[in-house]
Amino acid sequence: QVQPVESGGGSVQAGGNLRLSCAAHGSMKDINCMGWFRRALGKEREAVASLYIGGDHTFYADSVKGRFTISQDNAKNMVFLQMNDLKADDTAMYYCAAAPYCPAGSWYLEDYYHYWGQGTQVTVSP
């Protein structure tokens, strides 16, 4: 069992930056993929970014490419999401999730992610 715990959310103005952190508690031996998802008010949850644990591959939604960067600190079982040039449309609850496996071509599918955090709110004002 893995329990992701997010932190780092907050309120910023458009153009500002935030860094989200996700601490994965529990055994990571069966986890090969960690990702960030978000849900805006009144919308469905969507994938933001993901990466392979211990690897170099990262994946991004088109809406955040060039602005967001996902990274990891394997020694601390942590994953980060650096969010730059934030826009009002980025306002959402952000969730960290862990997956035993997430194929490169469908990393964004929630079904692969078995463990989810409670979320951290990001609010971007115009």
PDB file of C-alpha atoms in Angstrom:
ATOM      1  CA  GLN A   1       0.000   0.000   0.000  1.00  0.00           C
ATOM      2  CA  VAL A   2       1.171   3.465  -0.905  1.00  0.00           C
ATOM      3  CA  GLN A   3      -0.304   6.693   0.403  1.00  0.00           C
ATOM      4  CA  PRO A   4       0.597   9.809  -1.569  1.00  0.00           C
ATOM      5  CA  VAL A   5       0.414  13.054   0.386  1.00  0.00           C
ATOM      6  CA  GLU A   6       0.424  16.357  -1.491  1.00  0.00           C
ATOM      7  CA  SER A   7       1.576  19.774  -0.305  1.00  0.00           C
ATOM      8  CA  GLY A   8       2.523  23.140  -1.730  1.00  0.00           C
ATOM      9  CA  GLY A   9      -0.766  24.401  -3.094  1.00  0.00           C
ATOM     10  CA  GLY A  10      -1.868  27.981  -2.619  1.00  0.00           C
ATOM     11  CA  SER A  11      -3.072  31.143  -4.272  1.00  0.00           C
ATOM     12  CA  VAL A  12      -1.041  33.076  -6.815  1.00  0.00           C
ATOM     13  CA  GLN A  13      -1.636  35.661  -9.483  1.00  0.00           C
ATOM     14  CA  ALA A  14      -1.495  34.782 -13.149  1.00  0.00           C
ATOM     15  CA  GLY A  15       2.095  34.518 -14.297  1.00  0.00           C
ATOM     16  CA  GLY A  16       3.259  33.305 -10.915  1.00  0.00           C
ATOM     17  CA  ASN A  17       4.865  30.012  -9.934  1.00  0.00           C
ATOM     18  CA  LEU A  18       4.155  27.228  -7.467  1.00  0.00           C
ATOM     19  CA  ARG A  19       5.880  23.974  -6.618  1.00  0.00           C
ATOM     20  CA  LEU A  20       3.806  21.022  -5.522  1.00  0.00           C
ATOM     21  CA  SER A  21       5.307  18.150  -3.568  1.00  0.00           C
ATOM     22  CA  CYS A  22       4.107  14.597  -3.168  1.00  0.00           C
ATOM     23  CA  ALA A  23       5.478  12.327  -0.465  1.00  0.00           C
ATOM     24  CA  ALA A  24       4.753   8.655  -1.078  1.00  0.00           C
ATOM     25  CA  HIS A  25       4.338   6.827   2.209  1.00  0.00           C
ATOM     26  CA  GLY A  26       4.580   3.057   2.341  1.00  0.00           C
ATOM     27  CA  SER A  27       6.314   0.481   0.189  1.00  0.00           C
ATOM     28  CA  MET A  28       7.240   1.686  -3.289  1.00  0.00           C
ATOM     29  CA  LYS A  29       8.610  -1.639  -4.508  1.00  0.00           C
ATOM     30  CA  ASP A  30       5.644  -2.245  -6.837  1.00  0.00           C
ATOM     31  CA  ILE A  31       5.279   1.349  -7.991  1.00  0.00           C
ATOM     32  CA  ASN A  32       6.800   2.305 -11.334  1.00  0.00           C
ATOM     33  CA  CYS A  33       4.896   5.442 -12.233  1.00  0.00           C
ATOM     34  CA  MET A  34       3.849   8.594 -10.372  1.00  0.00           C
ATOM     35  CA  GLY A  35       1.624  11.278 -11.763  1.00  0.00           C
ATOM     36  CA  TRP A  36      -0.245  14.501 -11.147  1.00  0.00           C
ATOM     37  CA  PHE A  37      -3.873  15.015 -12.012  1.00  0.00           C
ATOM     38  CA  ARG A  38      -6.200  17.938 -11.458  1.00  0.00           C
ATOM     39  CA  ARG A  39      -9.894  18.659 -11.216  1.00  0.00           C
ATOM     40  CA  ALA A  40     -11.291  22.107 -11.790  1.00  0.00           C
ATOM     41  CA  LEU A  41     -14.660  23.072 -10.360  1.00  0.00           C
ATOM     42  CA  GLY A  42     -17.417  21.584 -12.488  1.00  0.00           C
ATOM     43  CA  LYS A  43     -15.028  19.620 -14.678  1.00  0.00           C
ATOM     44  CA  GLU A  44     -13.745  16.078 -14.830  1.00  0.00           C
ATOM     45  CA  ARG A  45     -10.367  15.161 -13.427  1.00  0.00           C
ATOM     46  CA  GLU A  46      -7.602  15.333 -16.043  1.00  0.00           C
ATOM     47  CA  ALA A  47      -4.023  14.160 -16.245  1.00  0.00           C
ATOM     48  CA  VAL A  48      -1.314  16.780 -15.923  1.00  0.00           C
ATOM     49  CA  ALA A  49       2.045  14.990 -15.893  1.00  0.00           C
ATOM     50  CA  SER A  50       3.628  11.685 -15.055  1.00  0.00           C
ATOM     51  CA  LEU A  51       7.009  10.016 -14.853  1.00  0.00           C
ATOM     52  CA  TYR A  52       8.663   6.633 -14.491  1.00  0.00           C
ATOM     53  CA  ILE A  53      10.184   6.056 -11.076  1.00  0.00           C
ATOM     54  CA  GLY A  54      13.954   5.964 -11.397  1.00  0.00           C
ATOM     55  CA  GLY A  55      13.785   6.683 -15.118  1.00  0.00           C
ATOM     56  CA  ASP A  56      14.111   9.619 -17.477  1.00  0.00           C
ATOM     57  CA  HIS A  57      10.735   9.506 -19.176  1.00  0.00           C
ATOM     58  CA  THR A  58       8.242  12.227 -18.404  1.00  0.00           C
ATOM     59  CA  PHE A  59       4.823  12.876 -19.883  1.00  0.00           C
ATOM     60  CA  TYR A  60       2.778  16.056 -20.025  1.00  0.00           C
ATOM     61  CA  ALA A  61      -0.665  17.182 -21.023  1.00  0.00           C
ATOM     62  CA  ASP A  62      -0.545  19.578 -23.973  1.00  0.00           C
ATOM     63  CA  SER A  63      -2.049  22.320 -21.833  1.00  0.00           C
ATOM     64  CA  VAL A  64       0.956  22.415 -19.487  1.00  0.00           C
ATOM     65  CA  LYS A  65       3.887  21.559 -21.786  1.00  0.00           C
ATOM     66  CA  GLY A  66       6.626  24.119 -21.506  1.00  0.00           C
ATOM     67  CA  ARG A  67       5.234  25.520 -18.245  1.00  0.00           C
ATOM     68  CA  PHE A  68       5.132  22.574 -15.827  1.00  0.00           C
ATOM     69  CA  THR A  69       7.971  20.220 -14.920  1.00  0.00           C
ATOM     70  CA  ILE A  70       7.602  16.932 -13.078  1.00  0.00           C
ATOM     71  CA  SER A  71      10.617  15.577 -11.202  1.00  0.00           C
ATOM     72  CA  GLN A  72      11.489  13.056  -8.533  1.00  0.00           C
ATOM     73  CA  ASP A  73      13.722  12.456  -5.546  1.00  0.00           C
ATOM     74  CA  ASN A  74      13.846   8.692  -5.282  1.00  0.00           C
ATOM     75  CA  ALA A  75      15.866   8.687  -2.092  1.00  0.00           C
ATOM     76  CA  LYS A  76      13.015  10.498  -0.374  1.00  0.00           C
ATOM     77  CA  ASN A  77      10.141   8.844  -2.280  1.00  0.00           C
ATOM     78  CA  MET A  78       9.013  12.249  -3.455  1.00  0.00           C
ATOM     79  CA  VAL A  79       7.672  13.668  -6.692  1.00  0.00           C
ATOM     80  CA  PHE A  80       7.397  17.343  -7.514  1.00  0.00           C
ATOM     81  CA  LEU A  81       5.472  19.502  -9.938  1.00  0.00           C
ATOM     82  CA  GLN A  82       7.048  22.842 -10.726  1.00  0.00           C
ATOM     83  CA  MET A  83       4.387  25.073 -12.207  1.00  0.00           C
ATOM     84  CA  ASN A  84       5.511  28.255 -13.935  1.00  0.00           C
ATOM     85  CA  ASP A  85       3.593  30.968 -15.733  1.00  0.00           C
ATOM     86  CA  LEU A  86       0.369  29.895 -14.106  1.00  0.00           C
ATOM     87  CA  LYS A  87      -2.913  30.810 -15.735  1.00  0.00           C
ATOM     88  CA  ALA A  88      -6.414  31.161 -14.354  1.00  0.00           C
ATOM     89  CA  ASP A  89      -7.312  27.931 -16.188  1.00  0.00           C
ATOM     90  CA  ASP A  90      -4.797  26.079 -13.993  1.00  0.00           C
ATOM     91  CA  THR A  91      -7.015  26.661 -10.968  1.00  0.00           C
ATOM     92  CA  ALA A  92      -7.942  23.216  -9.655  1.00  0.00           C
ATOM     93  CA  MET A  93      -7.455  20.634  -6.967  1.00  0.00           C
ATOM     94  CA  TYR A  94      -4.224  18.815  -7.767  1.00  0.00           C
ATOM     95  CA  TYR A  95      -3.842  15.140  -6.951  1.00  0.00           C
ATOM     96  CA  CYS A  96      -0.768  12.946  -6.773  1.00  0.00           C
ATOM     97  CA  ALA A  97      -1.200   9.324  -7.801  1.00  0.00           C
ATOM     98  CA  ALA A  98       0.905   6.167  -7.922  1.00  0.00           C
ATOM     99  CA  ALA A  99       0.718   3.361 -10.453  1.00  0.00           C
ATOM    100  CA  PRO A 100       2.331  -0.067 -10.725  1.00  0.00           C
ATOM    101  CA  TYR A 101       2.483   0.526 -14.453  1.00  0.00           C
ATOM    102  CA  CYS A 102       1.550   3.291 -16.881  1.00  0.00           C
ATOM    103  CA  PRO A 103       2.205   2.751 -20.597  1.00  0.00           C
ATOM    104  CA  ALA A 104       3.843   5.611 -22.417  1.00  0.00           C
ATOM    105  CA  GLY A 105       0.983   5.863 -24.873  1.00  0.00           C
ATOM    106  CA  SER A 106      -1.736   5.984 -22.235  1.00  0.00           C
ATOM    107  CA  TRP A 107      -0.044   7.352 -19.120  1.00  0.00           C
ATOM    108  CA  TYR A 108      -2.977   9.716 -18.657  1.00  0.00           C
ATOM    109  CA  LEU A 109      -5.556   7.008 -17.963  1.00  0.00           C
ATOM    110  CA  GLU A 110      -6.660   7.088 -14.350  1.00  0.00           C
ATOM    111  CA  ASP A 111      -7.309   3.345 -14.225  1.00  0.00           C
ATOM    112  CA  TYR A 112      -3.568   2.684 -14.063  1.00  0.00           C
ATOM    113  CA  TYR A 113      -3.200   4.700 -10.864  1.00  0.00           C
ATOM    114  CA  HIS A 114      -4.200   2.660  -7.838  1.00  0.00           C
ATOM    115  CA  TYR A 115      -3.228   5.053  -5.065  1.00  0.00           C
ATOM    116  CA  TRP A 116      -4.366   8.645  -4.739  1.00  0.00           C
ATOM    117  CA  GLY A 117      -3.696  11.532  -2.406  1.00  0.00           C
ATOM    118  CA  GLN A 118      -6.318  13.854  -0.938  1.00  0.00           C
ATOM    119  CA  GLY A 119      -5.297  16.757  -3.142  1.00  0.00           C
ATOM    120  CA  THR A 120      -3.953  20.258  -2.722  1.00  0.00           C
ATOM    121  CA  GLN A 121      -5.764  23.344  -4.001  1.00  0.00           C
ATOM    122  CA  VAL A 122      -4.160  25.678  -6.512  1.00  0.00           C
ATOM    123  CA  THR A 123      -5.918  28.974  -7.184  1.00  0.00           C
ATOM    124  CA  VAL A 124      -4.683  31.371  -9.857  1.00  0.00           C
ATOM    125  CA  SER A 125      -6.247  34.802  -9.963  1.00  0.00           C
ATOM    126  CA  PRO A 126      -6.359  36.744 -13.260  1.00  0.00           C
TER     127      PRO A 126
END
